[in-house]
Short mmCIF file of C-alpha atoms in Angstrom, two decimals:
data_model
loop_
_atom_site.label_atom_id
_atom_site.label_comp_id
_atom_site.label_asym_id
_atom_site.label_seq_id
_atom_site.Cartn_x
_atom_site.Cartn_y
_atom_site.Cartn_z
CA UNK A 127 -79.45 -157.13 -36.52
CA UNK A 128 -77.02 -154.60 -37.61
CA UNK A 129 -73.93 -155.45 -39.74
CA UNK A 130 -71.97 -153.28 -37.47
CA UNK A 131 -73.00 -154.96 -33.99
CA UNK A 132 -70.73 -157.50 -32.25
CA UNK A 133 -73.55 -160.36 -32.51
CA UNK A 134 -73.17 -160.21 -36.16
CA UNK A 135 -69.42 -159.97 -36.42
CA UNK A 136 -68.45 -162.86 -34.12
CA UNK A 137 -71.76 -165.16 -33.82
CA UNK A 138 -74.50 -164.75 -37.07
CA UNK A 139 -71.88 -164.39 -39.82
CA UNK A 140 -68.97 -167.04 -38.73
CA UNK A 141 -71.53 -169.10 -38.13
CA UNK A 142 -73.62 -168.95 -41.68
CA UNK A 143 -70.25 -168.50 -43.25
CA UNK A 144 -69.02 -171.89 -42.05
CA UNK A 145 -72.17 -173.79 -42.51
CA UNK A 146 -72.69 -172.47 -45.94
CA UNK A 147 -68.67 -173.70 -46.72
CA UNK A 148 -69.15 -176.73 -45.38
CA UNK A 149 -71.89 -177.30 -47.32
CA UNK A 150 -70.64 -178.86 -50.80
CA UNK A 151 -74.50 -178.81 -52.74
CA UNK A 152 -75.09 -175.23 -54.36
CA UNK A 153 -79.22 -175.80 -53.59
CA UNK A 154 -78.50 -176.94 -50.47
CA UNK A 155 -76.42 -173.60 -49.76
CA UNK A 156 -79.16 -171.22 -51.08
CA UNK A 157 -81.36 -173.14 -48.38
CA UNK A 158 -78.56 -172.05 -45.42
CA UNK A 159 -78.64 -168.92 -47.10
CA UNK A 160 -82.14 -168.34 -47.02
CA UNK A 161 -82.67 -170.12 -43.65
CA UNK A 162 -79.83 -167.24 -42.11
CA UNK A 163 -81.47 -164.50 -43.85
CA UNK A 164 -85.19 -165.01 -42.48
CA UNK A 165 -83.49 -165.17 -38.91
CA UNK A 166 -81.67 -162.23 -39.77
CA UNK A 167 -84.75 -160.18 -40.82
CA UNK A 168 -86.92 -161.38 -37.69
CA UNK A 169 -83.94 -160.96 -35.35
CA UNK A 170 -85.05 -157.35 -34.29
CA UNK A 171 -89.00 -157.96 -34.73
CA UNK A 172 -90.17 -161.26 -35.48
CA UNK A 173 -93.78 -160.57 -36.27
CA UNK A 174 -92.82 -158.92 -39.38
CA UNK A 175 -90.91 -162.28 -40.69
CA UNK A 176 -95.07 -163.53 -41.11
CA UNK A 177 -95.03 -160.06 -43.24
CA UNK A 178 -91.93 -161.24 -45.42
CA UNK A 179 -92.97 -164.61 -45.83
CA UNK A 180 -96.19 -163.61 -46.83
CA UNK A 181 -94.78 -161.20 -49.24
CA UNK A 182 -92.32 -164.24 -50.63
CA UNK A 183 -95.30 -166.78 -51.04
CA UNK A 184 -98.12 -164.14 -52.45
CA UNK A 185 -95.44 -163.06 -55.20
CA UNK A 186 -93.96 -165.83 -56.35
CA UNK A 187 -97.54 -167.81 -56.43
CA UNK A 188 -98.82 -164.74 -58.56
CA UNK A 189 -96.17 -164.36 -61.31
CA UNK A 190 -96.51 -168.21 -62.20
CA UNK A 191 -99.78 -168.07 -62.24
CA UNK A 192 -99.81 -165.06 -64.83
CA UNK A 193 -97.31 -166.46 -66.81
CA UNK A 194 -99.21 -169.62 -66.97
CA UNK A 195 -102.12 -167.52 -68.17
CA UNK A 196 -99.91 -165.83 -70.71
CA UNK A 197 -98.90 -169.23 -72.07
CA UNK A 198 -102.42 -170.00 -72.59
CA UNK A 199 -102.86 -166.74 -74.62
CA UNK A 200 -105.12 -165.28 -72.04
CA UNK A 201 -103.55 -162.06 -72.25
CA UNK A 202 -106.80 -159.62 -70.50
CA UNK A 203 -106.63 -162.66 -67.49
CA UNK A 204 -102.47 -162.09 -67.30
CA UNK A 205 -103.01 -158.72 -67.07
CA UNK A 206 -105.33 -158.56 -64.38
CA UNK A 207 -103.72 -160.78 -62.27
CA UNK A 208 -100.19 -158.71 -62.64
CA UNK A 209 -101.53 -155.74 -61.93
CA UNK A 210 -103.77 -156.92 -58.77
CA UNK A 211 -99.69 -158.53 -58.24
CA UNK A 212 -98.53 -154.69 -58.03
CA UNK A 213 -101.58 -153.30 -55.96
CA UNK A 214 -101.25 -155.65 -53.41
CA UNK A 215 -97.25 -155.32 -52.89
CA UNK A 216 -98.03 -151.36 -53.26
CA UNK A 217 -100.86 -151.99 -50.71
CA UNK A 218 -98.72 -153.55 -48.39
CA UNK A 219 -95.97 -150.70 -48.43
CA UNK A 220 -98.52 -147.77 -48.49
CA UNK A 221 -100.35 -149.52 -45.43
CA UNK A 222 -97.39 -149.98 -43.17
CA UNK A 223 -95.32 -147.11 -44.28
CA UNK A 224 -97.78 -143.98 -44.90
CA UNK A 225 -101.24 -144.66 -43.78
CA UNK A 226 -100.60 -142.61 -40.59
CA UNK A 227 -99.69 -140.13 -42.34
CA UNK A 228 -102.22 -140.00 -44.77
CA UNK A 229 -104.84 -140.26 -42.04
CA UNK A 230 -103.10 -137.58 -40.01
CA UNK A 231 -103.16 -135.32 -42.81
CA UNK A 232 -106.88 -136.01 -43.68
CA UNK A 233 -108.10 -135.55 -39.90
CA UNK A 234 -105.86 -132.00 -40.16
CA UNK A 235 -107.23 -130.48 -43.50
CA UNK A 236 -110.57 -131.35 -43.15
CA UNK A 237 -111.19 -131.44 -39.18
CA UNK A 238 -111.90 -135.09 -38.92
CA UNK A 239 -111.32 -137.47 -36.47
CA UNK A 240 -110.27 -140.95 -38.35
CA UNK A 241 -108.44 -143.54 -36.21
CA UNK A 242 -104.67 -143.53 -36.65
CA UNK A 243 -103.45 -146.91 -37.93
CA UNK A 244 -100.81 -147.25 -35.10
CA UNK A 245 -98.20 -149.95 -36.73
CA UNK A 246 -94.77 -150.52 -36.70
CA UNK A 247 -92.91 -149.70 -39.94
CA UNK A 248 -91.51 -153.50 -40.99
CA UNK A 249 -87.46 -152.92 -41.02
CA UNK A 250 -86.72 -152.64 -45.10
CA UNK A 251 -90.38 -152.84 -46.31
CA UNK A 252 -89.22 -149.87 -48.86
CA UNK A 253 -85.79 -151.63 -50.08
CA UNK A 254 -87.23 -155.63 -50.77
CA UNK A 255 -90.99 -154.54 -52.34
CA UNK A 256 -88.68 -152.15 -55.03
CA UNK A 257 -86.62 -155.65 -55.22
CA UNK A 258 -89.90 -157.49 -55.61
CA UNK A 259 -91.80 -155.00 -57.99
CA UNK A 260 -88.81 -155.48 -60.13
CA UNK A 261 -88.80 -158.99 -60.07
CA UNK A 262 -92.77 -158.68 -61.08
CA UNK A 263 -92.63 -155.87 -63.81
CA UNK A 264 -89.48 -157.53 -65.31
CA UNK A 265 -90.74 -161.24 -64.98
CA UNK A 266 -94.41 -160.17 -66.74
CA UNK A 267 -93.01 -158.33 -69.62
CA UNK A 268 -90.34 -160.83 -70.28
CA UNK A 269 -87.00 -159.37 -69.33
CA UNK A 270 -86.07 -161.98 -67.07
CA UNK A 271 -87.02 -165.52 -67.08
CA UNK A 272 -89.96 -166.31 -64.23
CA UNK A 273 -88.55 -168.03 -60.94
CA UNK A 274 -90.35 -171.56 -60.88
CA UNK A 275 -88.36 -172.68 -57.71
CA UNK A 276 -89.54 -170.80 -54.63
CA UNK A 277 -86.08 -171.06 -52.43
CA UNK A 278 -84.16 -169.20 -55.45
CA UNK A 279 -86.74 -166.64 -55.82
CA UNK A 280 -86.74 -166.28 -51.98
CA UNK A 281 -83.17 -166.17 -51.71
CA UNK A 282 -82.65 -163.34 -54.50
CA UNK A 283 -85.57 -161.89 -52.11
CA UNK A 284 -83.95 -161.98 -48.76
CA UNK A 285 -80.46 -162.43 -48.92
CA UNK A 286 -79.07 -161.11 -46.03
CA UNK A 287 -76.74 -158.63 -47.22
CA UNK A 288 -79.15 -156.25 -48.82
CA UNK A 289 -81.90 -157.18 -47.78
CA UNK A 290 -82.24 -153.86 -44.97
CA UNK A 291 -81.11 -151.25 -46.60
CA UNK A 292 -79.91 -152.16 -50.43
CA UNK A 293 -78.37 -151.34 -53.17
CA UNK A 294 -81.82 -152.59 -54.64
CA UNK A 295 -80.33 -155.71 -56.49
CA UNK A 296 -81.95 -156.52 -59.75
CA UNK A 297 -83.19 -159.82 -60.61
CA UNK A 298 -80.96 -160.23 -63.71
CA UNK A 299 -78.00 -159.23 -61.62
CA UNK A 300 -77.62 -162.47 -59.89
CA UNK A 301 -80.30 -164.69 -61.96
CA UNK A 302 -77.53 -166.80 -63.52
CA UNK A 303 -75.33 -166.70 -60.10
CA UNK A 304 -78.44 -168.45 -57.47
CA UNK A 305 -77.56 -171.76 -58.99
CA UNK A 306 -74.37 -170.77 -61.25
CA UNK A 307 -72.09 -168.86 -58.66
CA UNK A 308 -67.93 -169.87 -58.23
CA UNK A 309 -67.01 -168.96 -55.33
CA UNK A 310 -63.45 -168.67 -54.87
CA UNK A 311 -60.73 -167.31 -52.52
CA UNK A 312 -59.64 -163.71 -53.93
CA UNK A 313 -63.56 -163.10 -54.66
CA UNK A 314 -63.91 -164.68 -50.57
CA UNK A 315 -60.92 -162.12 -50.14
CA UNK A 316 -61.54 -158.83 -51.83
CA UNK A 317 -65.06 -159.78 -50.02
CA UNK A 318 -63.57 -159.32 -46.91
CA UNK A 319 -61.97 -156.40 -47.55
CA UNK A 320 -65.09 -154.48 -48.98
CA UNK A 321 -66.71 -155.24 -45.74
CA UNK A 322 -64.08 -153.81 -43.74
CA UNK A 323 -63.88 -150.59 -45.20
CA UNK A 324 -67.59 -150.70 -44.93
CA UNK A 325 -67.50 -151.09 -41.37
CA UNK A 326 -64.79 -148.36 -40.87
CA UNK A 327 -67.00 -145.77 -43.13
CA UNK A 328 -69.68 -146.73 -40.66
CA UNK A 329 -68.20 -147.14 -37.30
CA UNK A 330 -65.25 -144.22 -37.55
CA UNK A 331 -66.68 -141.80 -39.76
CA UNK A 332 -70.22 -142.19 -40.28
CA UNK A 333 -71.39 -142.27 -36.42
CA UNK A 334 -68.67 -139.32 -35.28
CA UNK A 335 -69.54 -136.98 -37.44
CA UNK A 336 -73.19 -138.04 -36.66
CA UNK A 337 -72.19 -137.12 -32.98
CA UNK A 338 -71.20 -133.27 -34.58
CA UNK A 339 -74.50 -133.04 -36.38
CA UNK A 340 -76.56 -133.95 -33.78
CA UNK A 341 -74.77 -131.82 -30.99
CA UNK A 342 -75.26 -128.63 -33.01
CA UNK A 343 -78.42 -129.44 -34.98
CA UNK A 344 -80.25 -130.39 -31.87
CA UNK A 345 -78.74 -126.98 -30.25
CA UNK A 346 -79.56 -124.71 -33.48
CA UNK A 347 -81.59 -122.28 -31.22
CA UNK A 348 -77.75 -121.40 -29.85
CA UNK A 349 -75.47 -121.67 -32.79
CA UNK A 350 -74.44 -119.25 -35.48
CA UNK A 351 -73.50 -118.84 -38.81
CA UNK A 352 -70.19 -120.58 -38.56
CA UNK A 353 -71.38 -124.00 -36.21
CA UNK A 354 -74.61 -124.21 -38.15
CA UNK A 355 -72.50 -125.12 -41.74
CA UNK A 356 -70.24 -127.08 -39.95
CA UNK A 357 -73.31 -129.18 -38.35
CA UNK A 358 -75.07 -129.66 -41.90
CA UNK A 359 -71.54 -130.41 -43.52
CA UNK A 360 -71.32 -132.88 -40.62
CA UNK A 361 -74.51 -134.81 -41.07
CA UNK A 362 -73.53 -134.88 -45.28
CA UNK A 363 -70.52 -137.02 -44.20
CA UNK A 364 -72.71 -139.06 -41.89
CA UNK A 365 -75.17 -139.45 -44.16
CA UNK A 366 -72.58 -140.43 -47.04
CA UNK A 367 -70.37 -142.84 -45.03
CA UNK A 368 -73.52 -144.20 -43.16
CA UNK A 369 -75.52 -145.31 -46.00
CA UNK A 370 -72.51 -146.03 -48.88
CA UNK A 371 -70.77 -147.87 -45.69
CA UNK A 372 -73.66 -150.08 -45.37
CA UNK A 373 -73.24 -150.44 -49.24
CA UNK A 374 -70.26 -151.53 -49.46
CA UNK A 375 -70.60 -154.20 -46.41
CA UNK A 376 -73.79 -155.59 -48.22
CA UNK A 377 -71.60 -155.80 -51.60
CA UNK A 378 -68.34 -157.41 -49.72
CA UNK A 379 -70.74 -159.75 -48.11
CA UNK A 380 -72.20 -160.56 -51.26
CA UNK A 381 -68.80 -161.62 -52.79
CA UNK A 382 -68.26 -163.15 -50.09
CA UNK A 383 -71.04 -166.01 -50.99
CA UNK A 384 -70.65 -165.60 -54.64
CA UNK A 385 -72.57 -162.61 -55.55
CA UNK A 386 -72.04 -159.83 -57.44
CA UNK A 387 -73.53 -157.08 -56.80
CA UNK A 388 -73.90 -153.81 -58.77
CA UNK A 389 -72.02 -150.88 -57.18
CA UNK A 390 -74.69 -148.22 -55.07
CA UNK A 391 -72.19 -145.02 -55.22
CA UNK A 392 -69.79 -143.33 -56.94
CA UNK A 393 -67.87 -140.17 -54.90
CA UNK A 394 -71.61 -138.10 -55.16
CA UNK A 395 -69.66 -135.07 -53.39
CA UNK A 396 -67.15 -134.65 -56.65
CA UNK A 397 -70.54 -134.14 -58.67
CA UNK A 398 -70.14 -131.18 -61.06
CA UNK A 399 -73.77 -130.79 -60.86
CA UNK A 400 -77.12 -131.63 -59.18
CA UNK A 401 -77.76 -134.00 -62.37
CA UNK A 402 -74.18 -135.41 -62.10
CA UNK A 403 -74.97 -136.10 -58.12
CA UNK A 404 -78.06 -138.33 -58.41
CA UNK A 405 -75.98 -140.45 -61.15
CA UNK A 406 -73.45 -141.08 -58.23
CA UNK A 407 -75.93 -141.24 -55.09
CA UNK A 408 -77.95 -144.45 -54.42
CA UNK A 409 -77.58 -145.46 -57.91
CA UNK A 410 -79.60 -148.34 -57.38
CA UNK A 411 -82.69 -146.51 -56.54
CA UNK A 412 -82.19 -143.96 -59.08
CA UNK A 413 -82.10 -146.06 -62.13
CA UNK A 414 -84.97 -148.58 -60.30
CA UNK A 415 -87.26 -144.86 -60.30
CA UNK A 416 -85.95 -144.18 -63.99
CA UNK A 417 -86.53 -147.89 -65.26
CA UNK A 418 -89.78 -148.24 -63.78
CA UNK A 419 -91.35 -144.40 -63.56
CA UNK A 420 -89.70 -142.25 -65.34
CA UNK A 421 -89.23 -144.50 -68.57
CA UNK A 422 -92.73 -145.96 -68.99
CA UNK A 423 -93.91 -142.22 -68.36
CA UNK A 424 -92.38 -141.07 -71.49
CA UNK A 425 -89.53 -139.88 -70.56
CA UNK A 426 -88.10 -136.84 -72.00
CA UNK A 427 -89.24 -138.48 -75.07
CA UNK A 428 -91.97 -136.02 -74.80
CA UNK A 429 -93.72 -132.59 -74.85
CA UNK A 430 -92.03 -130.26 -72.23
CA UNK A 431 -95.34 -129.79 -69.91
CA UNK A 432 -95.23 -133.76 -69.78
CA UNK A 433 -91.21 -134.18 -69.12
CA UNK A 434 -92.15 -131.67 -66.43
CA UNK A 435 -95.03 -133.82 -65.08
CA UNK A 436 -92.54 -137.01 -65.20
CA UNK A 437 -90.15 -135.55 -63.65
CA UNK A 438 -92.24 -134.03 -60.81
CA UNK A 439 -94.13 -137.56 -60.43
CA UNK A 440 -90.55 -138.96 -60.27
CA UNK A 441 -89.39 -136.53 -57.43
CA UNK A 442 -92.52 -136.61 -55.65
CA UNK A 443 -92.49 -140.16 -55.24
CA UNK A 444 -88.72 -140.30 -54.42
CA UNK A 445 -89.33 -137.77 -51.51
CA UNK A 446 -92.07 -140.40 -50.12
CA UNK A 447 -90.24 -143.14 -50.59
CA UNK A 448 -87.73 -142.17 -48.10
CA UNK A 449 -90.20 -141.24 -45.38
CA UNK A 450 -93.85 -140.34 -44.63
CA UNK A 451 -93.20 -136.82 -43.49
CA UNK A 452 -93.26 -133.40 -45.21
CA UNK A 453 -89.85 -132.73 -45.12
CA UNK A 454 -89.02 -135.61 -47.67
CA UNK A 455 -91.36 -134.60 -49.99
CA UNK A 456 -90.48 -130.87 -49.74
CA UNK A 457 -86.56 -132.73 -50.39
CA UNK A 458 -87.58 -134.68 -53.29
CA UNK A 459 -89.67 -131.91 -55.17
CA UNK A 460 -86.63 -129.45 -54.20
CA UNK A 461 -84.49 -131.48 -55.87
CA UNK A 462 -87.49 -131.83 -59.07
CA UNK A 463 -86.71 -127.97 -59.53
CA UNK A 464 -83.30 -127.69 -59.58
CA UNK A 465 -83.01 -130.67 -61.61
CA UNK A 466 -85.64 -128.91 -64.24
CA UNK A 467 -83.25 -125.31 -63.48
CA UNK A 468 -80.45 -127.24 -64.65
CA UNK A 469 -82.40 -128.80 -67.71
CA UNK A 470 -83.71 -125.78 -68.96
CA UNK A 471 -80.18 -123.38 -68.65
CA UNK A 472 -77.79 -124.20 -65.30
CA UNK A 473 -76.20 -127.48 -67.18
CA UNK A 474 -75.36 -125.11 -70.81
CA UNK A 475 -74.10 -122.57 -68.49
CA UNK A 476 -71.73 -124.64 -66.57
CA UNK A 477 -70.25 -125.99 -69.38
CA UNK A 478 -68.17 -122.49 -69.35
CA UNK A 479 -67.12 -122.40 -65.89
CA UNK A 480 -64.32 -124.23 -64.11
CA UNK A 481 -64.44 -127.70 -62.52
CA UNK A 482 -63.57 -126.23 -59.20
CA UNK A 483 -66.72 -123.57 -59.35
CA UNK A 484 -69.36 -126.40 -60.89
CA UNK A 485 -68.06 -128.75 -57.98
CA UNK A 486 -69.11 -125.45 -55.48
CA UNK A 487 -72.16 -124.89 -57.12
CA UNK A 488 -73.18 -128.95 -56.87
CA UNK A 489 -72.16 -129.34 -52.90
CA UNK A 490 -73.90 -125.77 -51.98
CA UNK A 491 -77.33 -127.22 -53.50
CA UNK A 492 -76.72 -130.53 -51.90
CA UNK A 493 -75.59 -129.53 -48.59
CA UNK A 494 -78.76 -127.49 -48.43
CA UNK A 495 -81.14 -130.01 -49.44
CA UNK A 496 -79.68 -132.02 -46.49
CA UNK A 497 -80.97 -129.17 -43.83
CA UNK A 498 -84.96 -130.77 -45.30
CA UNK A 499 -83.78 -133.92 -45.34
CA UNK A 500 -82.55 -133.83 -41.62
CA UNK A 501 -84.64 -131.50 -40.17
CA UNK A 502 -88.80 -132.59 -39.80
CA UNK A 503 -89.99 -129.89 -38.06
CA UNK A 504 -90.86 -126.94 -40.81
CA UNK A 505 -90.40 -124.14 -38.01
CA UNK A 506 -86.97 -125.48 -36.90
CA UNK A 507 -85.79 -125.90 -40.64
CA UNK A 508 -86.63 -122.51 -41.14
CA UNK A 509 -84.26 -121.25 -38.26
CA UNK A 510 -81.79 -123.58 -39.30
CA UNK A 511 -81.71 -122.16 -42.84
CA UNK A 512 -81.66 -118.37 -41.94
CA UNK A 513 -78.93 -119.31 -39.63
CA UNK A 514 -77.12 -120.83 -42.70
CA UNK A 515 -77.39 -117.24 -44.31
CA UNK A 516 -76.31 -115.12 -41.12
CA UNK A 517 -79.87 -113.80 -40.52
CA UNK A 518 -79.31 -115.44 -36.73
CA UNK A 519 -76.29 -113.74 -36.15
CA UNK A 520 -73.02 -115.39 -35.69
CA UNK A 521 -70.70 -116.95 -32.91
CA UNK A 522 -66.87 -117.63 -33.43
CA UNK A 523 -65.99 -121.45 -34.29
CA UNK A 524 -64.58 -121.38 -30.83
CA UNK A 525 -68.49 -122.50 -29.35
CA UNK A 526 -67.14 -125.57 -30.63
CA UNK A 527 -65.27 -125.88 -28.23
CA UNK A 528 -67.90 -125.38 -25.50
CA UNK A 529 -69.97 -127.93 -27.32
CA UNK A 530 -67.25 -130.53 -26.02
CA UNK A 531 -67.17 -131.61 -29.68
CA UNK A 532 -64.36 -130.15 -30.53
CA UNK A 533 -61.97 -133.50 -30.24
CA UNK A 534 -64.15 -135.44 -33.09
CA UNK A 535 -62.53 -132.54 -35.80
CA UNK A 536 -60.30 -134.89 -37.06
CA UNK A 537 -62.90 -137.02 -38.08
CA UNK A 538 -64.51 -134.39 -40.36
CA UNK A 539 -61.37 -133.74 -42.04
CA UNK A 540 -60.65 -137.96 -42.29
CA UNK A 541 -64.43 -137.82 -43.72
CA UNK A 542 -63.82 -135.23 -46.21
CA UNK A 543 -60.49 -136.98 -47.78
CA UNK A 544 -62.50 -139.79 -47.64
CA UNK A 545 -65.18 -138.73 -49.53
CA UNK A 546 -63.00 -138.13 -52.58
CA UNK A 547 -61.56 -141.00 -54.78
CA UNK A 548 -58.42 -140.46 -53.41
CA UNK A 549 -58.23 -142.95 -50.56
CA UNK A 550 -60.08 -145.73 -52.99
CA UNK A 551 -56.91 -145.37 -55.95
CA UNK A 552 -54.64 -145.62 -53.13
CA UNK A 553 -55.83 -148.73 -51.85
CA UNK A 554 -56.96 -150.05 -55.55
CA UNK A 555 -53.19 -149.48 -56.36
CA UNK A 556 -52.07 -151.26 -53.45
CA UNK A 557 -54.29 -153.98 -54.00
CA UNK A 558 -52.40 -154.71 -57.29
CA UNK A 559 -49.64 -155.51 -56.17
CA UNK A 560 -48.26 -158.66 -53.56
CA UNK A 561 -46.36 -156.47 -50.83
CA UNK A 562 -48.36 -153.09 -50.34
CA UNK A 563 -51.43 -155.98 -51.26
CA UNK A 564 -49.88 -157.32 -48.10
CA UNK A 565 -49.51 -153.33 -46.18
CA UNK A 566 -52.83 -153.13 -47.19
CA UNK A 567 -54.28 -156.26 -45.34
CA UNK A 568 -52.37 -155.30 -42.21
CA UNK A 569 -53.69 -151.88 -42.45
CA UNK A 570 -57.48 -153.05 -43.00
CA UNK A 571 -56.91 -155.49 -39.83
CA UNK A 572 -56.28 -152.31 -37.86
CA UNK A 573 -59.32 -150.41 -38.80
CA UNK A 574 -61.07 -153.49 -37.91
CA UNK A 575 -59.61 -153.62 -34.12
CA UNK A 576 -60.21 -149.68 -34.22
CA UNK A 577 -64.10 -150.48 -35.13
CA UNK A 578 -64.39 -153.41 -32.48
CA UNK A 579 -62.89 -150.90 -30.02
CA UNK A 580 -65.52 -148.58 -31.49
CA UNK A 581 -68.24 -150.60 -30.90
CA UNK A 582 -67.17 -152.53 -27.41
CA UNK A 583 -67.48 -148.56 -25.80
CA UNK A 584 -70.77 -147.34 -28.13
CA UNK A 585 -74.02 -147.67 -28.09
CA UNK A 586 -76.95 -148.70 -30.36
CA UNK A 587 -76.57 -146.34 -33.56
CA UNK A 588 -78.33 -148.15 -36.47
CA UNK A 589 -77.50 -146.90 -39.56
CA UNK A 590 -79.95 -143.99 -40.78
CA UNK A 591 -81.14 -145.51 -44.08
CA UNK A 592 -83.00 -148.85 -42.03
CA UNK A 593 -85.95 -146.27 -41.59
CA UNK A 594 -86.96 -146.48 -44.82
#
């Protein structure tokens, strides 16, 4: 089910919204919670809910029973069990997510003919077992206190809101709120509000500039110079208001019932570097690969051939994590050399040139590294790259005309003020105060009619960050 589909506006979430209200016991409204999330999750595919519940039961069942055997001083016992805890969720990923490729791979390198696991990949699998893992590592080395009551652990687990696509929420972010929470009306409010601008990032921005990318990255074999930057500077605003749209729904929502989630971005495109960027984009999974990898690895706490291993390990795995194709690896491990450029010299030597130049330099390098992220196929990347540089020739920014794209301009203009923290001190400003608080209100109502309107004439466009 899709936050931005008309089931889920006006059926699934005035339905658990009222239930959970009327509901005055806070156990009994993690229980509605966690009731509306599984039928969330097995709304598209229920097979996979037997997956999740699995996944719920097999974790928390394993972390009591190593704490129990770290209670009893059985440390080598603990241990085993914990890290059998982290093969198995690992297993569980690798299996659905990248067995077909690895088998693929194997049959192609070494002319074999193994049988392709044909599966399904389970909608989230990659966002809830980084959620879980957390949960496991934290829980075993005693950051957090272990879960004894299975609906709270499943509830942190499934929640609704993030339970797709993220942020990746932290344990100890809501441990105190699953039985501790106020709700209250400007928290309801401000909820609201979130979601809406969410929804607008989404519905107005996200999917019409998607409709630009597609149109000329699907054509690239007949655009130039000129059409193929403004396709790739298309698909970075999708890309941006897609997934940071979906964050912000899943963080109104989450105020909505109480929560409070950590914040997922932070205006990536104003980065003054490639370092600055990945402090800004998907901040969740950043710090979740830096906690968990990067950290017990050593760090940069270390001889420079290991920092460069770490940080390769890091990128490597950040490139699979978003997909079991090529092209995410090549992204991650592109991204592992300019971040070890930058280390090295590039960050000393922007220090001396202007803001407006290091903000250049940062959205070139990003832009590009959206052409591997977008593109799978390593022959039609290729093209698409030397058409970037004018080795395909060029064709006036008239062809986008013929493209019959031409009317959804405004929208890349909309999306690039938008993509600047310009818009969100506006509103914060407005917010403060009981009038424009009141303009502003009126003015979020009509971006919701304009994303019903939206939706009533579109069709199915999931946001782009459920496939991993």
């Amino acid at each position: 089910m899709l936050f931005s589909s008309l089931t889920f506006l006006f059926a699934f979430l005035p339905l658990v919204f009222i239930i959970y209200y009327i509901i005055p016991n806070r156990y009994l409204r993690n229980v509605v919670l966690l009731l509306f999330s599984l039928g969330f999750y097995s709304w598209g595919e229920p097979s996979y809910i037997v997956l999740m519940l699995f996944s719920l039961v097999f974790n928390y069942s394993f972390v009591l029973v190593f704490d129990y055997c770290k209670h009893k001083h059985n440390i080598v016992l603990a241990r085993v069990i914990f890290v059998l805890t982290i093969m198995v969720n690992l297993g569980l990923l690798g299996y659905y997510k990248y067995a077909a490729f690895l088998i693929g791979n194997i049959n192609f390198m070494f002319k074999t003919n193994l049988p392709l696991v044909k599966v399904a990949l389970p909608i989230g699998i990659s966002f809830y077992t980084f959620q879980i893992l957390s949960y496991v590592v934290d829980a075993y080395y005693g950051k957090v206190k272990v879960q004894k009551d299975f609906v709270l652990l499943s509830t942190y687990v499934a929640l609704f809101p993030q339970l797709i696509a993220g942020p990746i929420v932290r344990y100890q972010t809501i441990e105190d709120e699953l039985l501790n929470r106020k709700e209250n009306i400007n928290d309801v409010a401000n909820g609201i509000r979130r979601f809406i601008i969410g929804l607008g990032k989404k519905v107005i921005l996200a999917n019409q500039a998607g409709l630009i990318a597609d149109t000329i990255i699907n054509q690239s074999n007949y655009v130039g110079f000129s059409l193929a930057w403004v396709g790739i500077l298309a698909y970075s605003l999708q890309i941006y208001f897609d997934f940071s749209g979906y964050s912000d729904m899943a963080i109104g929502l989450g105020k909505v019932f109480g929560f409070h989630f950590l914040e997922n971005f932070n205006y990536p495109y104003i980065a003054s570097s490639i370092t600055d960027f990945w402090r800004r984009w998907h901040m969740s999974l950043s710090t979740w690969f830096k906690d968990y990898v990067y950290i017990p690895l050593g760090g940069n706490q270390v001889k420079a051939y290991r920092w460069y291993i770490n940080i390769f390990i890091v990128w490597f795995l950040t490139g699979m994590w978003h997909g079991a194709t090529w092209n995410f690896i090549i992204w991650g491990l592109y991204f592992c050399i300019i971040l070890i450029i930058e280390k090295i010299i590039m960050l000393k030597v922007l220090k001396h040139v202007p803001d407006f130049f290091r903000h250049i330099y940062a959205l070139f390098f990003i832009v590009l590294g959206w052409v591997i992220f977008r593109i799978e196929d390593p022959t039609k990347m290729i093209q698409y790259f030397k058409t970037l540089f004018g080795m395909n020739g060029n064709n006036s920014i008239k062809a986008f005309y013929h493209l019959e794209i031409a009317h959804l301009f405004p929208y890349l203009l909309l999306g690039m003020l938008g993509a600047t923290p310009l818009v969100g001190v506006i509103l914060k400003k407005m917010n403060k105060h009981t009038l424009t608080g009141m303009l502003l209100d009126v003015y979020l109502l009509g971006v919701f009619v304009v994303c019903i309107i939206f939706l009533v004439n579109s069709s199915y466009n999931p946001f782009i960050y459920f496939r991993f």
